[in-house]
Coordinates of C-alpha atoms in Angstrom, one line a residue:
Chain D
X1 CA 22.6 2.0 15.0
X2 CA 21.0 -1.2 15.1
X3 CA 18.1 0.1 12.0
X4 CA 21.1 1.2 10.2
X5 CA 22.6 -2.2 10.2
X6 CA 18.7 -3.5 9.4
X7 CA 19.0 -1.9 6.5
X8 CA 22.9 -2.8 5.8
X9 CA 21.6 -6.7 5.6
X10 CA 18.8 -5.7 3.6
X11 CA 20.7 -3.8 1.1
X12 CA 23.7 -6.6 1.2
X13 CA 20.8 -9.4 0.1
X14 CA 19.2 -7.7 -2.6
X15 CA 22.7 -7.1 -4.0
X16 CA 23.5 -11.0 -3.7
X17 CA 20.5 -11.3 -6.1
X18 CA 21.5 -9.2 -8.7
X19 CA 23.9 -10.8 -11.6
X20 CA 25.6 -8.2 -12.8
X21 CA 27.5 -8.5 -9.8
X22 CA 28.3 -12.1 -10.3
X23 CA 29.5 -11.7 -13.6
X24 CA 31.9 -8.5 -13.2
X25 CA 33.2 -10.8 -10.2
X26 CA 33.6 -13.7 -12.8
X27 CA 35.1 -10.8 -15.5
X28 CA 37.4 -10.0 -12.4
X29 CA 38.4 -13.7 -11.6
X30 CA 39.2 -14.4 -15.3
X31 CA 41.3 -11.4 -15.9
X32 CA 43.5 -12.0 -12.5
X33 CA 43.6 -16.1 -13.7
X34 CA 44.4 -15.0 -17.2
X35 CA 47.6 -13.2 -16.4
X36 CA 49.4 -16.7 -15.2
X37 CA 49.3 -17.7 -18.8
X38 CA 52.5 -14.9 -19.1
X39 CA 54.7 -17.9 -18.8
X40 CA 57.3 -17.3 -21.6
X41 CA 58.4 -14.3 -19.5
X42 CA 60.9 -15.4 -16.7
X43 CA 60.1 -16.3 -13.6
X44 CA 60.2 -12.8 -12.2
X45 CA 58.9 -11.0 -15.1
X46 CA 55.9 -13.6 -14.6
X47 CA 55.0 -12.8 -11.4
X48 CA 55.8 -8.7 -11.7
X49 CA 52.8 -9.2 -14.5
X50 CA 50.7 -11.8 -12.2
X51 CA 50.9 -8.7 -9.4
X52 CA 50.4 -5.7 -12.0
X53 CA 47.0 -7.4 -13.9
X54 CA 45.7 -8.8 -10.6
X55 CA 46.1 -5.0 -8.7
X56 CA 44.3 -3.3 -11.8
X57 CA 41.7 -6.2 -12.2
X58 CA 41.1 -5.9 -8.9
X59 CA 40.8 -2.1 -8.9
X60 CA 38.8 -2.2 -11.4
X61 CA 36.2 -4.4 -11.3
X62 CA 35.7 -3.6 -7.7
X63 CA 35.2 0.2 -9.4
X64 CA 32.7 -1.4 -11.5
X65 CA 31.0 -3.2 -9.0
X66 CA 31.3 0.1 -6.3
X67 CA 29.6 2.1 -8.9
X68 CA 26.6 -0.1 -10.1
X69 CA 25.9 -1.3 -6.6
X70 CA 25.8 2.0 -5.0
X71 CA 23.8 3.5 -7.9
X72 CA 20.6 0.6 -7.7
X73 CA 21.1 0.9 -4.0
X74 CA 19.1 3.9 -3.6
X75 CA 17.0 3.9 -7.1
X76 CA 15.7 0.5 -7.2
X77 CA 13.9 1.4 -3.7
X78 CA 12.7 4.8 -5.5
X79 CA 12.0 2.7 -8.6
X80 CA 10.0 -0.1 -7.4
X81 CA 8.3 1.9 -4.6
X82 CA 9.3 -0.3 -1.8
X83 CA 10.9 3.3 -0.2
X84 CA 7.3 4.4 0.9
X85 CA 6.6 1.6 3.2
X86 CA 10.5 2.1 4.3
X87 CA 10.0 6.0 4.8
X88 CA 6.6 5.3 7.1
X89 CA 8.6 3.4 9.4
X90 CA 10.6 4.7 12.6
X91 CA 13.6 5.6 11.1
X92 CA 15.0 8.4 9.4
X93 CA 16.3 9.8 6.1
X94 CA 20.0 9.3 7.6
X95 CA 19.1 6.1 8.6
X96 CA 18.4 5.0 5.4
X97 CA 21.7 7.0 3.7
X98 CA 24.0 4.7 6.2
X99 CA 22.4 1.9 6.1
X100 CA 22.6 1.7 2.2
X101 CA 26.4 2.8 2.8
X102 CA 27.0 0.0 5.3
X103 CA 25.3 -2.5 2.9
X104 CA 27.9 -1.1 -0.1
X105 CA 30.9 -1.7 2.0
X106 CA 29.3 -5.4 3.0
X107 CA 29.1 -6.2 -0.5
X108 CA 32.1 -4.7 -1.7
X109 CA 34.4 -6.2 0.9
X110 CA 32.9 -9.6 -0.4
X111 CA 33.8 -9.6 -3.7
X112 CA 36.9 -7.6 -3.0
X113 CA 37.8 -11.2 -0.7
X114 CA 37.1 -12.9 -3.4
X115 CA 39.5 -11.5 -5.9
X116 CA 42.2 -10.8 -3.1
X117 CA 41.9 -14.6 -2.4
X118 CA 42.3 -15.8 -6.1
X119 CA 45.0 -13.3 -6.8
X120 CA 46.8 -14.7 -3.0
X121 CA 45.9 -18.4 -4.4
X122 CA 47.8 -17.4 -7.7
X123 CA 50.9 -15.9 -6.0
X124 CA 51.1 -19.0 -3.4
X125 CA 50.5 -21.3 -6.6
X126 CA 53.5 -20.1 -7.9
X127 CA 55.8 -19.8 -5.4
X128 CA 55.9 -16.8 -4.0
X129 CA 54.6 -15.8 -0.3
X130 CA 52.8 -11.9 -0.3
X131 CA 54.6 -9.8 1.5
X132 CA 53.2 -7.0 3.3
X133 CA 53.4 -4.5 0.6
X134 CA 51.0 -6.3 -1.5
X135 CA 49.1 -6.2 1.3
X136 CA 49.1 -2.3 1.6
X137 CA 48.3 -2.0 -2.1
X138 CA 45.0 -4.1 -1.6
X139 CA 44.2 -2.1 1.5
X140 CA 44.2 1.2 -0.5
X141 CA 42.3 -0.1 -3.1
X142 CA 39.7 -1.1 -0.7
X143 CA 39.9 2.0 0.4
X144 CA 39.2 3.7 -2.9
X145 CA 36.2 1.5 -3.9
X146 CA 34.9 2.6 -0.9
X147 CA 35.6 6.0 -1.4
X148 CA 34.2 5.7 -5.6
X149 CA 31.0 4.0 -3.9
X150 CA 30.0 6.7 -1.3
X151 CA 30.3 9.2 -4.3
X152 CA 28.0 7.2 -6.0
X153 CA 25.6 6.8 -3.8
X154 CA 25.7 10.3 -2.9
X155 CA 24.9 11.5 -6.2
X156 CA 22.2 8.3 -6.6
X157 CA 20.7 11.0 -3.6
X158 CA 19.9 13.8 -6.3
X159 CA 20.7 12.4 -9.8
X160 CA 19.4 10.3 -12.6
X161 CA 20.8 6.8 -12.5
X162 CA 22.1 7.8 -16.4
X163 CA 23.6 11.3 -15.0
X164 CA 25.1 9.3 -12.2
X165 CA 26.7 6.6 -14.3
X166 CA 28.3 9.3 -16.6
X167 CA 29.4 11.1 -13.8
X168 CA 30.5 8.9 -11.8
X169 CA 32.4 7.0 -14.4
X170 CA 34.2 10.2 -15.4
X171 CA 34.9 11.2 -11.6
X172 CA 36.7 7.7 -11.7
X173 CA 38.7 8.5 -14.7
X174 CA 39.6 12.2 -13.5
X175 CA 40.1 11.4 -10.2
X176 CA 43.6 9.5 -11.4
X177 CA 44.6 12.0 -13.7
X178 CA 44.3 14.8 -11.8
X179 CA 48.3 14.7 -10.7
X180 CA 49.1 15.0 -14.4
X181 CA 46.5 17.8 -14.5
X182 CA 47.9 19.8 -11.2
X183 CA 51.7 19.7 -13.7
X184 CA 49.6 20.9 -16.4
X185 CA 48.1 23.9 -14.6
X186 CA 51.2 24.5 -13.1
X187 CA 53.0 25.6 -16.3
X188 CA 49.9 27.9 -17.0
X189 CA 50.3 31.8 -17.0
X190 CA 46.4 32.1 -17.0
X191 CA 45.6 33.0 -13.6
X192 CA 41.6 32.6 -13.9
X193 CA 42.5 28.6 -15.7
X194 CA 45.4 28.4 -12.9
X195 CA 42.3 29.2 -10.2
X196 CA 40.2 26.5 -11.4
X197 CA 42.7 24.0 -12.0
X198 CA 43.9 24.5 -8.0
X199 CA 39.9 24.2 -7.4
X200 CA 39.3 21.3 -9.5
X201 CA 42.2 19.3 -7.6
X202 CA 41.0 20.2 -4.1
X203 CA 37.4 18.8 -5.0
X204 CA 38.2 15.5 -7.3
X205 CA 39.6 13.2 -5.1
X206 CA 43.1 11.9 -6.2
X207 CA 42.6 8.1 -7.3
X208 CA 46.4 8.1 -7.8
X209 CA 47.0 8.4 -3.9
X210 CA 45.9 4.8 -3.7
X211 CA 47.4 3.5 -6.7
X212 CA 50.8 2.4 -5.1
X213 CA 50.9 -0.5 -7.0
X214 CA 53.5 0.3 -9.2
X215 CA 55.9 0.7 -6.8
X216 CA 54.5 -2.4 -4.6
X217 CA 55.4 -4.6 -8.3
X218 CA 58.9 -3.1 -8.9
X219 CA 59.6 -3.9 -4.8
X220 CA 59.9 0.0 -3.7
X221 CA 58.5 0.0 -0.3
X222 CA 55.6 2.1 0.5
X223 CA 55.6 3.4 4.6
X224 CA 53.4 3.0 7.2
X225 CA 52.8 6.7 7.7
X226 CA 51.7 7.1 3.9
X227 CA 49.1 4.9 4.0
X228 CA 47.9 6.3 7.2
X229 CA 47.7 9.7 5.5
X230 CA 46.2 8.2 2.9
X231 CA 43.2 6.2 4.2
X232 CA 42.6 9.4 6.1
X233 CA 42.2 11.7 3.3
X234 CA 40.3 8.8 1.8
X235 CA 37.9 9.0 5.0
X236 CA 37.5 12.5 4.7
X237 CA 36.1 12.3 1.3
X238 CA 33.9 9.3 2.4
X239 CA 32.2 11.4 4.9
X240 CA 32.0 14.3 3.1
X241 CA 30.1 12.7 0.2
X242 CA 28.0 10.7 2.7
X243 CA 27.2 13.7 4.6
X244 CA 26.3 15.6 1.2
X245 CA 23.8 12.3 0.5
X246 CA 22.2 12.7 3.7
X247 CA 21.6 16.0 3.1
X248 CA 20.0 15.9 -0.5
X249 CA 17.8 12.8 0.7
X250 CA 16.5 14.7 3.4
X251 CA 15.6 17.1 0.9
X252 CA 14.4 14.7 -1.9
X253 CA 10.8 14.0 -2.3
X254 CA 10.3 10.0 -3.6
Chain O
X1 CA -6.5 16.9 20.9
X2 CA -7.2 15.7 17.1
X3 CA -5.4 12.5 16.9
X4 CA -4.7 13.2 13.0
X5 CA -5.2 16.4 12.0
X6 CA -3.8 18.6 8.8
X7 CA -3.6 22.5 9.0
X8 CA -3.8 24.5 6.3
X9 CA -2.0 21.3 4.5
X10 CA -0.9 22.6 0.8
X11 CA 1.1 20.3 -1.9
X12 CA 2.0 22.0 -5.2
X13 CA 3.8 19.9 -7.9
X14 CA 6.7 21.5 -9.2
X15 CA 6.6 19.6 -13.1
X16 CA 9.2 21.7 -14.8
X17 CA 9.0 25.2 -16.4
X18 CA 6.6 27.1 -15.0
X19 CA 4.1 23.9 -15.2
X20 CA 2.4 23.4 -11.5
X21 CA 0.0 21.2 -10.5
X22 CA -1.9 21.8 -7.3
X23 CA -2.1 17.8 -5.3
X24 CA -3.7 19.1 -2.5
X25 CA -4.9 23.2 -1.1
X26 CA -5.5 24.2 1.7
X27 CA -6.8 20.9 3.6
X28 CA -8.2 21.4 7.3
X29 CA -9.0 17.7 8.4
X30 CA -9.1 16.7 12.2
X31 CA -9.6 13.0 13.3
X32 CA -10.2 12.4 16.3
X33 CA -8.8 8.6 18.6
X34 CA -11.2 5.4 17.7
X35 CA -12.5 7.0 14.4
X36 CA -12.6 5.3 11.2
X37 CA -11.9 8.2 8.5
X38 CA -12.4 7.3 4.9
X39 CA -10.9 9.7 2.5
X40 CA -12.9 9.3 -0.8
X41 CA -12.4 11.3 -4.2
X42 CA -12.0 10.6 -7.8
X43 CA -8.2 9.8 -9.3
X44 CA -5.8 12.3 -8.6
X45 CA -8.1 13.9 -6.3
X46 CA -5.2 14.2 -3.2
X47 CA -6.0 11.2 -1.4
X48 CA -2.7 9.7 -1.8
X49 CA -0.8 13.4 -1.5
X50 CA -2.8 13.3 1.6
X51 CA -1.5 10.4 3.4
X52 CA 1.9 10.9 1.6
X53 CA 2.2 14.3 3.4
X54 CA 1.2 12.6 7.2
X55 CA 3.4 10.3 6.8
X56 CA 6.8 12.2 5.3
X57 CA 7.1 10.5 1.9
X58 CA 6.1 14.0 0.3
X59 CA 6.9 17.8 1.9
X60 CA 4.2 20.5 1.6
X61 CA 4.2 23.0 -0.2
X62 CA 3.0 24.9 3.0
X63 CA 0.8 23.9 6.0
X64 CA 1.2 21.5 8.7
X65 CA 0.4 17.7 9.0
X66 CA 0.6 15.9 12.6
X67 CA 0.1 12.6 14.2
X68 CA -0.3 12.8 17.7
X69 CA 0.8 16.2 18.0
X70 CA 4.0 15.5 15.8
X71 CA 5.4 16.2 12.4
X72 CA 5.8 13.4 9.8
X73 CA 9.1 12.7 10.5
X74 CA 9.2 11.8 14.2
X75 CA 10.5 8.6 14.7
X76 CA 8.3 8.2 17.8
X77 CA 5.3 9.1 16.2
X78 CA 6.1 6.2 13.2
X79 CA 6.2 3.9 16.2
X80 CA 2.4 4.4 16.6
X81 CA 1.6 3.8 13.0
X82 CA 1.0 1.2 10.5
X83 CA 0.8 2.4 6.9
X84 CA -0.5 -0.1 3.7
X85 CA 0.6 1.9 0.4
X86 CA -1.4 1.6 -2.7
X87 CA -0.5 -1.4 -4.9
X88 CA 1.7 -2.3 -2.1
X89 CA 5.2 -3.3 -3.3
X90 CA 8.1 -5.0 -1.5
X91 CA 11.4 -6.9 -1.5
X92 CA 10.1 -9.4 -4.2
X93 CA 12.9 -11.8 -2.5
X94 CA 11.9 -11.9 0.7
X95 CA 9.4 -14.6 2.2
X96 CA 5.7 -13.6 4.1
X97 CA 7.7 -14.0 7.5
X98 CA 11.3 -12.5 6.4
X99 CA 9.4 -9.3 5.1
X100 CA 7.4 -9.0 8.8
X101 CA 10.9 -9.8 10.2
X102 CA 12.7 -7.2 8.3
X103 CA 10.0 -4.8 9.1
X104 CA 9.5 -5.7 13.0
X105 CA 13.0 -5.3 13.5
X106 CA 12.8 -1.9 11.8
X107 CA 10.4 -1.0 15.3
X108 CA 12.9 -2.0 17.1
X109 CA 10.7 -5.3 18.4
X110 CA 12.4 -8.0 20.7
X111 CA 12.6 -11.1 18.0
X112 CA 10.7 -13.1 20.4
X113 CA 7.9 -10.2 19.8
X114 CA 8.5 -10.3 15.7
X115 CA 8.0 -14.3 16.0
X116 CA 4.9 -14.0 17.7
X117 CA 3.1 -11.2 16.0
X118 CA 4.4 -13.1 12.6
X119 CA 2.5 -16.2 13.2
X120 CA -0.8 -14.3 14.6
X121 CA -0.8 -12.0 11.7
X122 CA 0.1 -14.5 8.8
X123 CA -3.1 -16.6 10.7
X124 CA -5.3 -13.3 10.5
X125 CA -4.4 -12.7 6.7
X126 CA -4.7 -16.1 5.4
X127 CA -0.9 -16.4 4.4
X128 CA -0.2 -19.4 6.7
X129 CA 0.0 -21.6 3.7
X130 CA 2.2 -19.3 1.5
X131 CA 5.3 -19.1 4.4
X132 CA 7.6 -20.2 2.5
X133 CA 6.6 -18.5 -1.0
X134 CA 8.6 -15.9 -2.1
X135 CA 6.6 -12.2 -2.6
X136 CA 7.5 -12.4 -6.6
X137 CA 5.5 -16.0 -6.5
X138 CA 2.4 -13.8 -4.3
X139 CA -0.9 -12.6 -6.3
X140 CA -2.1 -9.3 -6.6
X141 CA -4.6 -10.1 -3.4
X142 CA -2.0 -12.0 -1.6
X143 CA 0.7 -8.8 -1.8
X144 CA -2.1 -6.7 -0.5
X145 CA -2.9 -8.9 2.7
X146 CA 0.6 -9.5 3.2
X147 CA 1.3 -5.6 3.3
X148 CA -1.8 -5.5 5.8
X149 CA 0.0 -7.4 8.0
X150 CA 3.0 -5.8 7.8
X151 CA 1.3 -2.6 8.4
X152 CA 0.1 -4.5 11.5
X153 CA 3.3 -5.7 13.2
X154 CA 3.7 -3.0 15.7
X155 CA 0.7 -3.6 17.1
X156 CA -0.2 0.3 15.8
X157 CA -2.5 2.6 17.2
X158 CA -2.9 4.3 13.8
X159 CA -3.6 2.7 10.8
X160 CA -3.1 4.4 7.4
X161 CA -4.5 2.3 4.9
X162 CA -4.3 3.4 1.0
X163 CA -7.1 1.6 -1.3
X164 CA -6.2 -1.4 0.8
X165 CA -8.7 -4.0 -1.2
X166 CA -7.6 -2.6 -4.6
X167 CA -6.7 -6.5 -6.1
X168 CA -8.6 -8.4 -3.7
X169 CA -11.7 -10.7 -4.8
X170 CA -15.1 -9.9 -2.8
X171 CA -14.7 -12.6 -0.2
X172 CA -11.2 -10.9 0.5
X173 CA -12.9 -7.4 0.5
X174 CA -15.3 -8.5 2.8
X175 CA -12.7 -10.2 4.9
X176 CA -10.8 -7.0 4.9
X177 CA -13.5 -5.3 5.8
X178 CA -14.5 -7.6 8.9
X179 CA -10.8 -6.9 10.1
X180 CA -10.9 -3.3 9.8
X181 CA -14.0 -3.0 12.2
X182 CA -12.3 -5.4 14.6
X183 CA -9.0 -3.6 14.9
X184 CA -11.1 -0.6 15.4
X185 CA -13.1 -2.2 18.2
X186 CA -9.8 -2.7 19.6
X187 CA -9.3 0.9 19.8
X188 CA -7.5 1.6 16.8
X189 CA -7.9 4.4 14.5
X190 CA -7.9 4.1 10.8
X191 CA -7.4 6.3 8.1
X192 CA -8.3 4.7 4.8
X193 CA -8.7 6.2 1.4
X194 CA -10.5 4.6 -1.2
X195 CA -13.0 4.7 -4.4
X196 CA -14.7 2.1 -3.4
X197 CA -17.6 3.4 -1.9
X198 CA -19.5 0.5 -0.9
X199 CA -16.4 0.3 1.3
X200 CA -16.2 3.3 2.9
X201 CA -19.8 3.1 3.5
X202 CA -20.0 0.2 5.5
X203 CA -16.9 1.1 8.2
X204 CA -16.4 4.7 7.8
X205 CA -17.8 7.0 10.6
X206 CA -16.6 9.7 8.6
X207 CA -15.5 11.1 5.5
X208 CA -14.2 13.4 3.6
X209 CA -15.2 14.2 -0.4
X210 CA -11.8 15.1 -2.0
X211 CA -11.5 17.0 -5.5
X212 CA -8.8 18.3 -7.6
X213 CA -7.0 19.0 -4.6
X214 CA -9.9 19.9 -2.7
X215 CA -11.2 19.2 0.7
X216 CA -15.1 19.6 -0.8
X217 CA -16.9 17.8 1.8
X218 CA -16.5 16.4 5.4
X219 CA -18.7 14.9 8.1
X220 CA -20.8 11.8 8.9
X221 CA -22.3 9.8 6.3
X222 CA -25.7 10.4 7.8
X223 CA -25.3 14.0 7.7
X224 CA -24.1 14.4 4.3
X225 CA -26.8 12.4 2.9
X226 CA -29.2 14.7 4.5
X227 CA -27.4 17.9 3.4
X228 CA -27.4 16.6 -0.7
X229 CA -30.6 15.4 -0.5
X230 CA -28.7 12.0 -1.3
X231 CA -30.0 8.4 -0.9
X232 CA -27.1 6.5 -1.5
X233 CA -23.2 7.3 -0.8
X234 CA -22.4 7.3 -5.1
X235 CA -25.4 9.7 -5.1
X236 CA -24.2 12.0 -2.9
X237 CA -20.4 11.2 -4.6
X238 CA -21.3 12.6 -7.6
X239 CA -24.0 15.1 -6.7
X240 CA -20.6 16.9 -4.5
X241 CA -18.6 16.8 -7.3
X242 CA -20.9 18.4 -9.7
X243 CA -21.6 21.3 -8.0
X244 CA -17.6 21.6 -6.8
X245 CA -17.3 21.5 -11.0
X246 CA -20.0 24.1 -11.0
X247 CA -18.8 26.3 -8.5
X248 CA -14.8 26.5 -9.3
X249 CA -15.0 25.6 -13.4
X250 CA -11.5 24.1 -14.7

């Protein structure tokens, strides 16, 4: 435990160094600030759009910053060697898998902060206290990034960084369509395309689950018990895709 | 019991389509506690394979590699050894100290331990100036004494050194060179590859010739330049080599 978190501090410093993650986290801050200037909507209207821009800013962005970090997590160490002198020391492939992990959800939850608290400062600013739903909607979307990093870095295990980027990007993009797929498939007579589809939806994860922001903006509560749900099937996927980059490393010769 | 030792050890390079290129065949090697082994060969003669395969980096092909008794990924074997890679590179951020920190904590050493063992090997290496200096700021010579050091922190009874004076100037080679026969007066063991054979020459009680893969000659200095009818170690080198070429043509 304690090398895993060795490496988690290591892996959180180097990404503090890298500007590309200071300037998606500037790109983030400006978006979430720029929506305030909807001020010739009314009062509620304004703050509806303040909530809608700052949940898919902060979705997004943190998806950007999920998927970069994780990816130069593991290649940068393959890249500039530094994984041989790592690899001859007393720890072990899994060691090194987790500990990157840990240092992904250090970073993450960082800049995530960071937005949450500009996008809280915003709401306060004008006027209105967050209620817990908001609340919920950020928790899931943590959730998510952390979900869209360990596939990542799973893939970072086996893949190019240009395969992974492409994939990775387009997992992101499927993954919150794939409820408008599964109605799709469902009006399909094709039994072979109706087989895939099913298949396809059991192994994308559903982004959507997490996206209850639309419902959080229009004042629709969101229970207790589906977010539970939720951040468990989220968990499931996390370890499955960590357990699958363990795996691969342990195979991978660097 | 061999304290090192490689058993039938085999690396073959998958590069594609059909396309395989042999790092190392068949490799028998057995060093014994105290020794100070010098692995010597031409570029891309398997030296690096070698010590790649001891230490878990790489997976062979077929064989067996062992430290102590143990496969190369036994974390309590690793405890027991220090490793220097060639043209050492690290966490260009990091400080001297922070990068001995990072890895004394990785051996799970009480930080009292890692502040102690910093400051004596920082003194040993010459880097007591350059504390503060970032590794992006270090020289060539300066990254490979700093990476001495760190191979150094657990206090290792193995020491696997690769071409550890590449980038040094002759005063740091020779300093190198001093240290090497005092840790192993102080009962370590060394494994060092290298192609610089004034080097090997001066500490190494054995070696071993390797080429194209090939374990083609192992023993004492002494014996070997007996056996080639050699006066010097590049004599005997090259005089090996030739009549490996001779005997297995490309």
């Amino acid at each position: 435990m304690k090398k895993i978190w060795v490496i988690a501090q290591n892996t959180f410093h180097e990404s503090l160094r890298k500007r590309t993650l200071y300037i998606v986290l500037v790109f983030g801050l400006v978006v979430i600030g720029a929506s305030k200037f909807f001020s010739f909507l009314t009062a509620q209207e304004e703050l509806k759009m303040i909530q809608d821009v700052s949940f898919s800013a902060i979705e997004f962005f943190g998806a950007l910053i999920a998927i970069f970090g994780a990816l130069g997590a593991i290649s940068s160490e393959i890249e500039k060697r530094t994984i041989y002198t790592l690899l001859s020391k007393p720890i072990t492939r899994y060691h090194f898998v987790i500990g990157k992990f840990v240092g992904q959800i250090l970073i993450l939850l960082v800049n995530f902060l960071l937005l949450c608290l500009f996008f809280v400062g915003l709401l306060l600013f004008k006027k209105s206290v967050p209620n817990i739903e908001i609340f919920k909607a950020l928790f899931l979307i943590f959730v998510e990034l952390l979900l869209i990093s360990s596939i990542t870095l799973a893939l970072a295990t086996f893949t190019s960084d240009a395969f992974n980027i492409i994939f990775s990007f387009f997992l992101y993009i499927v993954g919150h369509l794939t409820s408008y797929g599964r109605q799709l498939i469902e009006r399909t007579e094709n039994i072979i395309l109706k087989g895939l589809g099913d298949m396809l939806y059991t192994i994308v994860p559903n982004y959507e689950n997490f996206a209850i922001r639309d419902k959080v903006v229009v004042g629709v509560p969101v229970s207790w018990q589906y977010v539970g749900k939720t951040v468990s099937y989220g968990l499931i996927y996390i370890v499955i895709a960590i357990l699958i980059g363990i795996y691969c490393f342990q195979k991978r010769e660097v | 019991m061999a304290l090192i030792e490689t058993k039938e050890l085999t690396k073959i390079y998958e590069l594609g389509w059909k396309k395989r290129v042999v790092g190392l065949n068949r490799v028998n090697l057995q060093i014994e506690e105290g020794e100070i082994f010098g692995i010597l060969g031409p570029n891309g003669s398997g030296k690096t394979t070698c010590l790649k395969l001891l230490l878990g980096v790489l997976f062979p092909t077929s064989g067996e590699a062992l430290i102590m008794g143990k496969g190369p990924l036994d974390v309590e074997m690793k405890k027991n050894v220090g490793f220097l890679p060639e043209n050492p590179y690290y966490y260009d951020y990091l400080t001297g100290p922070e990068l001995l920190k990072f890895y004394g904590r990785l051996f799970d050493l009480a930080p009292e331990t890692i502040r102690k063992r910093t400051g004596e090997l920082l003194e040993l290496v010459g880097l007591n100036d350059a504390k503060r200096l970032a590794l992006r700021h270090y020289s060539k010579g300066m990254l490979e004494r700093i990476g001495l050091a760190a191979s150094l922190i657990n206090d290792p009874k193995i020491l696997v050194l690769d071409e550890p004076t590449t980038g040094l100037d002759p005063i740091g080679c020779k300093e190198t060179r001093d240290l090497l026969l005092r840790l192993n007066q102080e009962g370590k063991t060394i494994l060092l590859s290298s192609h610089f054979l004034s080097e090997v020459e001066r500490v190494c009680s054995r070696i071993a010739i390797f080429h194209r893969g090939n374990l083609i000659e192992l023993g004492t200095l002494k014996d070997l330049l007996v056996q080639y009818e050699a006066s010097t170690l590049e004599d005997l080198f090259v005089k090996s080599i030739e009549k490996f070429d001779q005997q297995h043509p490309a």
